[in-house]
Coordinates of C-alpha atoms and ligand atoms in Angstrom, one line a residue:
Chain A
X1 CA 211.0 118.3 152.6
X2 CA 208.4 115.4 153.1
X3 CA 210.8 114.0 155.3
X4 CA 211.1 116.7 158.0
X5 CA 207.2 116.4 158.8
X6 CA 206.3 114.2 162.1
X7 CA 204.7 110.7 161.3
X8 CA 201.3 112.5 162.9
X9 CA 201.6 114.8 159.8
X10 CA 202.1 112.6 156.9
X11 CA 199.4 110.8 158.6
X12 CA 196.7 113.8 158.5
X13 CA 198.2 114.5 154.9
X14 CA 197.1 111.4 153.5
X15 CA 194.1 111.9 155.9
X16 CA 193.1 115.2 154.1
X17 CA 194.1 113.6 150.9
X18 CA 191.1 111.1 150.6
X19 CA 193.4 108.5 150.9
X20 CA 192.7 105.4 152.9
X21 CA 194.2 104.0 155.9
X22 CA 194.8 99.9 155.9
X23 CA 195.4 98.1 158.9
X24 CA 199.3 97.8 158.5
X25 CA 199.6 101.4 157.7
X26 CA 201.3 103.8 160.8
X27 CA 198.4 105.5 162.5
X28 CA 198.4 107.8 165.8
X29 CA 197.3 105.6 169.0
X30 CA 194.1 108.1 169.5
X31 CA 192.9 107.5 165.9
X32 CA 193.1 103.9 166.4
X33 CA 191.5 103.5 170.1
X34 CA 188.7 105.7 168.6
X35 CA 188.2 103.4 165.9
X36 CA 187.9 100.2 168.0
X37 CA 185.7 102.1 170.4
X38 CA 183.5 103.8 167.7
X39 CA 183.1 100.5 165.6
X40 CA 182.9 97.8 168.0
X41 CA 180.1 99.8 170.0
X42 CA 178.8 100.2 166.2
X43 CA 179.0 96.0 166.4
X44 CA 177.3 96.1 169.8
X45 CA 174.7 98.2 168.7
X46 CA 173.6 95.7 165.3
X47 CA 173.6 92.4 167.7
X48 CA 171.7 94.0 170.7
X49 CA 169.6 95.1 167.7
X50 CA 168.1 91.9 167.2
X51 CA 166.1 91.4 170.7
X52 CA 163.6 93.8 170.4
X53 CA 162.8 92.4 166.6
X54 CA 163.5 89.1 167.5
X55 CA 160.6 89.2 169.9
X56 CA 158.4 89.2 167.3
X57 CA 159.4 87.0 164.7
X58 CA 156.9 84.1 166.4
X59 CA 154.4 86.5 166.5
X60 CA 154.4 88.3 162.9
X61 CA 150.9 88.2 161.6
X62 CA 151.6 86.1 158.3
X63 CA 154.3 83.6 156.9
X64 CA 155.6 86.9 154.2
X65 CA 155.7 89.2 157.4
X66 CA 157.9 86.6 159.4
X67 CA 160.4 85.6 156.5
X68 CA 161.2 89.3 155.4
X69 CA 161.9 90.1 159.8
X70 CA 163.8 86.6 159.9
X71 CA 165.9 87.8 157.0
X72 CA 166.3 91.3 158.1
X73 CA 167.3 90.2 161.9
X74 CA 169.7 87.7 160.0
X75 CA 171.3 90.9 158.5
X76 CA 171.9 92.4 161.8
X77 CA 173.4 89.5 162.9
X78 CA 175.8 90.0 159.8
X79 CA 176.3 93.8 160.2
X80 CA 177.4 92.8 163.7
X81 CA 180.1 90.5 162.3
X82 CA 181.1 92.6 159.5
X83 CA 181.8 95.1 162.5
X84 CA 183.6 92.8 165.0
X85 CA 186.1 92.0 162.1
X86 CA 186.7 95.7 161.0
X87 CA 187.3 96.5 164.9
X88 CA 189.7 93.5 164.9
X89 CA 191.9 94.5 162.1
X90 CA 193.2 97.4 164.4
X91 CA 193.9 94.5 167.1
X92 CA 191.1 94.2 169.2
X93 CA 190.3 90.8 170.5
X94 CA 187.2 89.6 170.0
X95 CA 186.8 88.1 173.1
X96 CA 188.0 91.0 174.7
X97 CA 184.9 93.2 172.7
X98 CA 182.5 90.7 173.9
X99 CA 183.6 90.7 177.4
X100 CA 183.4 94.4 177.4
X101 CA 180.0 94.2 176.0
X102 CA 178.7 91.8 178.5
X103 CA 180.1 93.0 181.5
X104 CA 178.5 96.9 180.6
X105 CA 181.5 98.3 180.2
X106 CA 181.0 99.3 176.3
X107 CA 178.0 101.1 175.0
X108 CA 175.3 100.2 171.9
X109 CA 172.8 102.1 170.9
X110 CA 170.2 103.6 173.3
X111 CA 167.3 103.0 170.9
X112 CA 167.6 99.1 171.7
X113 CA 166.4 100.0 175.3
X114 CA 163.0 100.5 174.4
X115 CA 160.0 97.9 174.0
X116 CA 158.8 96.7 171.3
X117 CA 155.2 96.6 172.8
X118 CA 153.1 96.2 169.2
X119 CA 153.5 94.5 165.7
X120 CA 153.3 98.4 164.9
X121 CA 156.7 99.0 166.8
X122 CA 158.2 96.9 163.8
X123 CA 157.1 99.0 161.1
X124 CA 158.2 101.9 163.4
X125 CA 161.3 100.3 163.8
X126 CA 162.4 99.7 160.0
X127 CA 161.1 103.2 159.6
X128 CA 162.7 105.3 161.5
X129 CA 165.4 103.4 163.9
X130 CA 166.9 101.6 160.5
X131 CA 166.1 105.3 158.7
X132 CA 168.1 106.8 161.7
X133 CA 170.7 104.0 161.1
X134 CA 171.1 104.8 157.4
X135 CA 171.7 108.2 157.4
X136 CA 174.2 107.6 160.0
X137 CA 176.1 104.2 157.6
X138 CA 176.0 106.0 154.7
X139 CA 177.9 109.0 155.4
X140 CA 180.1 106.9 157.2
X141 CA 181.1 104.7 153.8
X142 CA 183.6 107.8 153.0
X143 CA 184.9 107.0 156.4
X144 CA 189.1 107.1 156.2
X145 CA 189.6 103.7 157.8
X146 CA 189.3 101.0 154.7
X147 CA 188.2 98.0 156.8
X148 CA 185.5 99.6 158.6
X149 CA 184.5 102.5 155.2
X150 CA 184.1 99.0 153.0
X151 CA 182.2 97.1 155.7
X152 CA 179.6 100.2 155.9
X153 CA 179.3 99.9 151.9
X154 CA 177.7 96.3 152.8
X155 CA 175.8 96.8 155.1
X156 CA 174.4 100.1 153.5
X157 CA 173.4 97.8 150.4
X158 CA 171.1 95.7 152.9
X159 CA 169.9 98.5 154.8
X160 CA 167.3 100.1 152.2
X161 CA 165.3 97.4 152.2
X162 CA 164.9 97.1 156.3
X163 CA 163.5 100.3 156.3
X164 CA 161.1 99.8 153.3
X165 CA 159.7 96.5 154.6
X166 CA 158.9 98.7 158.4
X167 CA 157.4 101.3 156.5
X168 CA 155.6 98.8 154.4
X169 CA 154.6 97.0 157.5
X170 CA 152.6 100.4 158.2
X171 CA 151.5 101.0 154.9
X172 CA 149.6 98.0 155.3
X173 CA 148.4 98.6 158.9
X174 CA 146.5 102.0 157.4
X175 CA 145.2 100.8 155.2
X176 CA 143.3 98.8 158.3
X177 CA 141.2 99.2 160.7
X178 CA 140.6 102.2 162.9
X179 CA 142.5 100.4 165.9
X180 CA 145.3 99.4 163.6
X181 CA 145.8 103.0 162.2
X182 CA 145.6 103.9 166.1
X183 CA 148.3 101.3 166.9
X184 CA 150.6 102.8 164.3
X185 CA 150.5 106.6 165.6
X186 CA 150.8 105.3 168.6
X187 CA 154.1 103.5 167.8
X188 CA 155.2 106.2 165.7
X189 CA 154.7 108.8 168.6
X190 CA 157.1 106.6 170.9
X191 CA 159.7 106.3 168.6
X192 CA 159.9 109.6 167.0
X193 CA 161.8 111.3 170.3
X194 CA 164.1 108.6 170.6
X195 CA 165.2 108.3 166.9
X196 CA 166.4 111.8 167.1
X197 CA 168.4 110.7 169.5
X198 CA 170.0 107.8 167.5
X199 CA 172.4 111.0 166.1
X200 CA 173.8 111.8 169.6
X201 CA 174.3 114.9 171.7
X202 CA 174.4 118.1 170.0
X203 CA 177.2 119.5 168.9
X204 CA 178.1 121.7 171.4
X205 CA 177.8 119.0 173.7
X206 CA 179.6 116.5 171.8
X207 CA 183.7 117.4 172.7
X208 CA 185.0 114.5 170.9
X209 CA 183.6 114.8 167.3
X210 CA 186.2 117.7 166.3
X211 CA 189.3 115.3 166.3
X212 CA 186.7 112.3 164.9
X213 CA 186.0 115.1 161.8
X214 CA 189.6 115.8 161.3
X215 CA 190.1 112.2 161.2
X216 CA 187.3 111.5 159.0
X217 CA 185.8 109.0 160.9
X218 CA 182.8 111.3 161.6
X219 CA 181.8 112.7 158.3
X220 CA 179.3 114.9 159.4
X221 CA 177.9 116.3 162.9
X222 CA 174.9 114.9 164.8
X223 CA 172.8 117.7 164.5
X224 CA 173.7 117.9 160.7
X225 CA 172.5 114.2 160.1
X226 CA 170.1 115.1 162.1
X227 CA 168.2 117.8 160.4
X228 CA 168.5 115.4 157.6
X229 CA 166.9 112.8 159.0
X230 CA 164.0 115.3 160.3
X231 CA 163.7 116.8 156.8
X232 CA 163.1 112.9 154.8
X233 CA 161.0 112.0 157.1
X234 CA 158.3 114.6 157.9
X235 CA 157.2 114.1 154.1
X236 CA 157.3 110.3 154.7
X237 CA 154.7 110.8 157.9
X238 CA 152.8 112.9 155.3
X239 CA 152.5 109.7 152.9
X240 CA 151.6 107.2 155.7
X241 CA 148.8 109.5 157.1
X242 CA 150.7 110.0 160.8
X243 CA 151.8 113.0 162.7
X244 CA 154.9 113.4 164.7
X245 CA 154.5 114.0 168.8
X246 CA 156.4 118.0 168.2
X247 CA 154.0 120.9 168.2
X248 CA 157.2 122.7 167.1
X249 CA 157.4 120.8 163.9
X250 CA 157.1 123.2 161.3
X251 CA 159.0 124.2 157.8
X252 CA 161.0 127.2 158.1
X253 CA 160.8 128.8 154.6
X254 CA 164.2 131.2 155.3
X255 CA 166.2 127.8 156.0
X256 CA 164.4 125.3 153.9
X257 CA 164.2 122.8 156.6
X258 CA 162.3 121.9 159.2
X259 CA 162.4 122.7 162.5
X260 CA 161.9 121.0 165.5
X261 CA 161.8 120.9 169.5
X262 CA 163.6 120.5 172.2
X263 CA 164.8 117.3 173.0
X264 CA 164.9 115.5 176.6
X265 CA 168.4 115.3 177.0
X266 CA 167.7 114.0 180.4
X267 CA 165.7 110.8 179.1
X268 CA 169.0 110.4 176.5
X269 CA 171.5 110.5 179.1
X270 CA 169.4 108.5 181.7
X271 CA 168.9 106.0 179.1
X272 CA 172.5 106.1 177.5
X273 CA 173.6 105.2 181.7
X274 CA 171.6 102.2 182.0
X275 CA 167.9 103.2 183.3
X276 CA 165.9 102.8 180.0
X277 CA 163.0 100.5 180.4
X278 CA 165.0 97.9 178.7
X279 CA 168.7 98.1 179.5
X280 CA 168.9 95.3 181.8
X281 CA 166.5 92.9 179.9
X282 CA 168.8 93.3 176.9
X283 CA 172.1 92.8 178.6
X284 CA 170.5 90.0 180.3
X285 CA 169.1 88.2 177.3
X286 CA 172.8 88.4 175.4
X287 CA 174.9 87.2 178.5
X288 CA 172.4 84.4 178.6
X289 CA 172.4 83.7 174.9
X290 CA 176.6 84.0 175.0
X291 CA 176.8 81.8 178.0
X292 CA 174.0 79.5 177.0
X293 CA 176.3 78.6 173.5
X294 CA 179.6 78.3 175.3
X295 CA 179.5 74.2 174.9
X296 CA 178.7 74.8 171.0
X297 CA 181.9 76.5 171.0
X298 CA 183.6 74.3 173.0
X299 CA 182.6 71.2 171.1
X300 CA 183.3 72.6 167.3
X301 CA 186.8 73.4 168.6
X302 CA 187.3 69.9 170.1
X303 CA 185.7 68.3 166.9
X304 CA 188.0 70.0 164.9
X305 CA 191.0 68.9 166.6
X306 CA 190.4 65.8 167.0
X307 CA 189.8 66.1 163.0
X308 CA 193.0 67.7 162.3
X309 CA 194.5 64.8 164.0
X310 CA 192.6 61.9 162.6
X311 CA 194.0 63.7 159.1
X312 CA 197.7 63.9 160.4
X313 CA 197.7 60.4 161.4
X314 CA 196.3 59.4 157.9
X315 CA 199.3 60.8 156.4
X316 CA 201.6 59.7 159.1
Chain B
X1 CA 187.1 81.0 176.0
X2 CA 189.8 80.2 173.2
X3 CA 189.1 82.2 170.1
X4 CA 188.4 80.3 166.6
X5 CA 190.8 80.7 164.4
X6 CA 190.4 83.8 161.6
X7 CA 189.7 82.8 158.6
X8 CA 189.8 85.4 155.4
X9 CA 187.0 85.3 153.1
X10 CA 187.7 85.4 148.7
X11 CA 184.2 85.4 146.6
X12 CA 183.9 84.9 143.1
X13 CA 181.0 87.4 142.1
X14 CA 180.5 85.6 138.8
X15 CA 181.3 83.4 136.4
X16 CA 184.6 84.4 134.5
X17 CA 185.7 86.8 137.2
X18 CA 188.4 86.4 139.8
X19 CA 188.4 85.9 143.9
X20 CA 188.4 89.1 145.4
X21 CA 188.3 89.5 149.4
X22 CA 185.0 90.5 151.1
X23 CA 185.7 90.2 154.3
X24 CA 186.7 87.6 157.5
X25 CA 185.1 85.3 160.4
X26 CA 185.9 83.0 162.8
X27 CA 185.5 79.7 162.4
X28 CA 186.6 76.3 164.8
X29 CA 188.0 74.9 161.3
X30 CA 188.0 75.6 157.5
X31 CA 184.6 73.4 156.7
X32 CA 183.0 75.8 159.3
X33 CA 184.6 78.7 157.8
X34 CA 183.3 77.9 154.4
X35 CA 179.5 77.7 155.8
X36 CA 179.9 80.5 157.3
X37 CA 181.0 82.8 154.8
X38 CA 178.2 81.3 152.9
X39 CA 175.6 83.1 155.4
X40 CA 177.5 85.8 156.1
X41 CA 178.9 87.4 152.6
X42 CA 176.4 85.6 150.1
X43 CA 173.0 86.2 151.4
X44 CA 172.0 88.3 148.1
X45 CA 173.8 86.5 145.3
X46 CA 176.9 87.9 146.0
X47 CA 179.0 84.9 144.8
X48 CA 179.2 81.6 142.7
X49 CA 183.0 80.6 144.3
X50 CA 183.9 81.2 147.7
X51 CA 187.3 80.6 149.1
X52 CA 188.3 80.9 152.6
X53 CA 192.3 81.0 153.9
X54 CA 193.0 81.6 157.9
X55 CA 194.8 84.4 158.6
X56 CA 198.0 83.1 159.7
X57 CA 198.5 81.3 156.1
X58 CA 198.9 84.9 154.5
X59 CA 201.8 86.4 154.2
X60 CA 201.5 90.6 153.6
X61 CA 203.8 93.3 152.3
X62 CA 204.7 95.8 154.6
X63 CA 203.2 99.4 154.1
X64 CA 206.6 100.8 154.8
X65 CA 208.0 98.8 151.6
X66 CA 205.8 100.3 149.6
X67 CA 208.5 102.9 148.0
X68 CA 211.2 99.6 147.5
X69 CA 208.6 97.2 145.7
X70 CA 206.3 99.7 143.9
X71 CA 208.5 102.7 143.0
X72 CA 211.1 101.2 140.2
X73 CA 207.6 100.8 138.3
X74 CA 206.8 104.5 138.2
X75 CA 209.5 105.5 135.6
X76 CA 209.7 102.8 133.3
X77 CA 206.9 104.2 130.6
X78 CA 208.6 102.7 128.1
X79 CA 205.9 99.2 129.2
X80 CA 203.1 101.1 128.0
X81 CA 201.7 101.2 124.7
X82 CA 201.4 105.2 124.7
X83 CA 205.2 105.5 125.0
X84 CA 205.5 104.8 121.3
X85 CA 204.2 107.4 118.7
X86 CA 203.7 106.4 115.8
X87 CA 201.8 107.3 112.5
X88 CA 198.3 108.1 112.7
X89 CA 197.6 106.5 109.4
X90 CA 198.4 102.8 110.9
X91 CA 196.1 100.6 111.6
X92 CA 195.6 97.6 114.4
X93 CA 198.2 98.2 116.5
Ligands
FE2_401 FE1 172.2 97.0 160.6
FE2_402 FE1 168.9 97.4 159.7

């Protein structure tokens, strides 16, 4: 009987099965371009992650601050290759998902077009943008692809403690001064909008995640993650002593969450097109950095031929 | 740009326990490889052993041989220990 279904099918069989799909195993040509496009801007997303932390590794206010951002921005750097090298199992180029990146032809994550304006923005940063982050990754470890589900369980494992040192970074900063505790709400009221918007359109606005849910490569919806998000971190803000910029933040006792305002699709959409405050300062500062190493590239490749045939001719 | 080679990347976790892969990079040659995969998979005390192998050395079953080199297997219960009942009353074995 097996034998009369279509290879699309078997395919969404083993799909529905928990099984996992490997890089040599048949898949339909939509599951895969989704893949590379969902992963690799994944990949973008982690490396243009660095700049706005980066900016302040020079300026973090003691030598334990400036190792533990060193070491997380380090991680992104790894979460970014971990990414590439999932995306490339399905046959991407490399080159080709850097080009694509630098030329503004593929998309990362909106939140990196903000400023990081204070040493605040850091701890709001591991707070909620890596909090955002994680409850995104860790849904996505029961992702169906193997390369890509198995990179998220890494990079999940180095996650938690990004977001602890932010919100430790705040802790601290309350514990402070009136114009320090006045520098974290003020960081935490511009990131709090934004974040949100780390989970993407709604639902109803968001055409593609149906077939990305059949494929389980979306494991749950934006608005679902979402709510989540809203619901951990309302008690966190409680803890720090902050308040969130919603009026319309209150717990609803019939749903056992808590509910929220509107948000600014406009700002989301003018920022996912390129007009954030930061878009071209970012794509700037990677096309420089890319271009800027191309003669390290150039000259490990030439060293290592000529050492490949210093060794031939040893044996010759 | 010419891409670097792929390179595969094997850690040993601990003492006593065997390669298993984590992951891949690209690397201009294999000593490059290896100190990457250093900073890239071992930043926590992942490993004690690393081994790296590029791609093109590996060669992989296919998927759609899975039935011809895994299925004669299935039906031969005979290799396991359970297949054989024997008296509850004897010991160490
Ligand atoms: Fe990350
Ligand atoms: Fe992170």
């Amino acid at each position: 009987m097996t034998n009369t279904l279509s290879l699309e099918d078997r395919f969404q069989q083993r799909i529905d099965n928990e099984e996992k799909i490997e890089a040599k195993d048949w898949m339909p040509d939509g599951y895969r371009k989704t893949l590379i496009r969902q992963i690799s801007q994944h990949a973008h997303s982690e490396i243009v992650g660095m700049l706005p932390e980066g900016n302040w590794i020079t300026r973090a206010p003691s030598l334990k601050r400036k190792l533990a951002l060193l070491a997380k921005v380090q991680d992104e750097a790894g979460h970014g290759l971990y990414l590439y090298s999932a995306a490339e199992t399905l046959g991407a180029g490399r080159d080709e998902l850097l080009h694509q990146l630098h030329t503004g032809k593929a998309k990362y994550s909106s939140i990196f077009n903000y400023p990081t304006l204070t040493w605040a923005d850091i701890g709001a940063v591991g707070w909620l943008v890596d909090g955002a982050a994680i409850m995104n990754q860790v849904a996505l470890c029961r992702a169906s692809y193997g390369p890509y589900a198995r990179a998220m369980v890494r990079i999940c494992k180095e996650e938690s403690f990004h977001q602890r040192q932010g919100y430790d970074i705040l802790l601290t900063m309350m514990k402070g001064t009136d114009a320090q505790k006045k520098m974290v709400q003020d960081a935490v009221n511009r990131w709090w909008w934004p974040s949100l918007m780390m989970f993407g359109p709604s639902d109803i606005d968001s055409p593609n995640s149906a077939e990305s849910m059949k494929w389980k490569i979306k494991r749950l919806s934006n608005d679902e993650l979402r709510q989540r998000f809203v619901d951990m971190s309302v008690p966190q803000a409680e803890i720090l002593g902050v308040t969130f910029p919603d009026p319309e933040l209150k717990y609803n006792e019939v749903t056992g969450h808590y509910q929220f305002g509107v948000i600014d699709w406009e700002e989301f959409w003018r920022v996912v097109n390129g007009n954030g405050p930061c878009n071209e300062e970012r794509l700037a500062a990677r096309v420089q950095a890319h271009e800027e190493g191309a003669w390290v590239r150039d000259a490990a490749l030439a060293y290592a031929e000529k050492q490949k045939q210093r060794n031939s001719s040893q044996v010759a | 740009m010419q891409d670097w080679p792929l390179f595969e990347v094997f850690i040993r976790s601990k003492n006593g326990l065997s390669h298993k892969h984590v992951g891949s990079l690209h690397a201009a040659d294999a000593h490059m490889a290896m100190q990457n995969a250093r900073d890239v998979y071992t930043r926590r005390n992942e490993g004690v052993s690393i081994w790296v192998v590029e791609a093109r050395h590996i060669t992989a079953s296919d998927p759609e041989d899975k039935d011809a080199l895994f299925e004669p297997a299935s039906d031969k219960i005979y290799r396991h220990p359970t297949f054989y009942d024997l008296p509850d009353a004897l010991k160490h074995m």
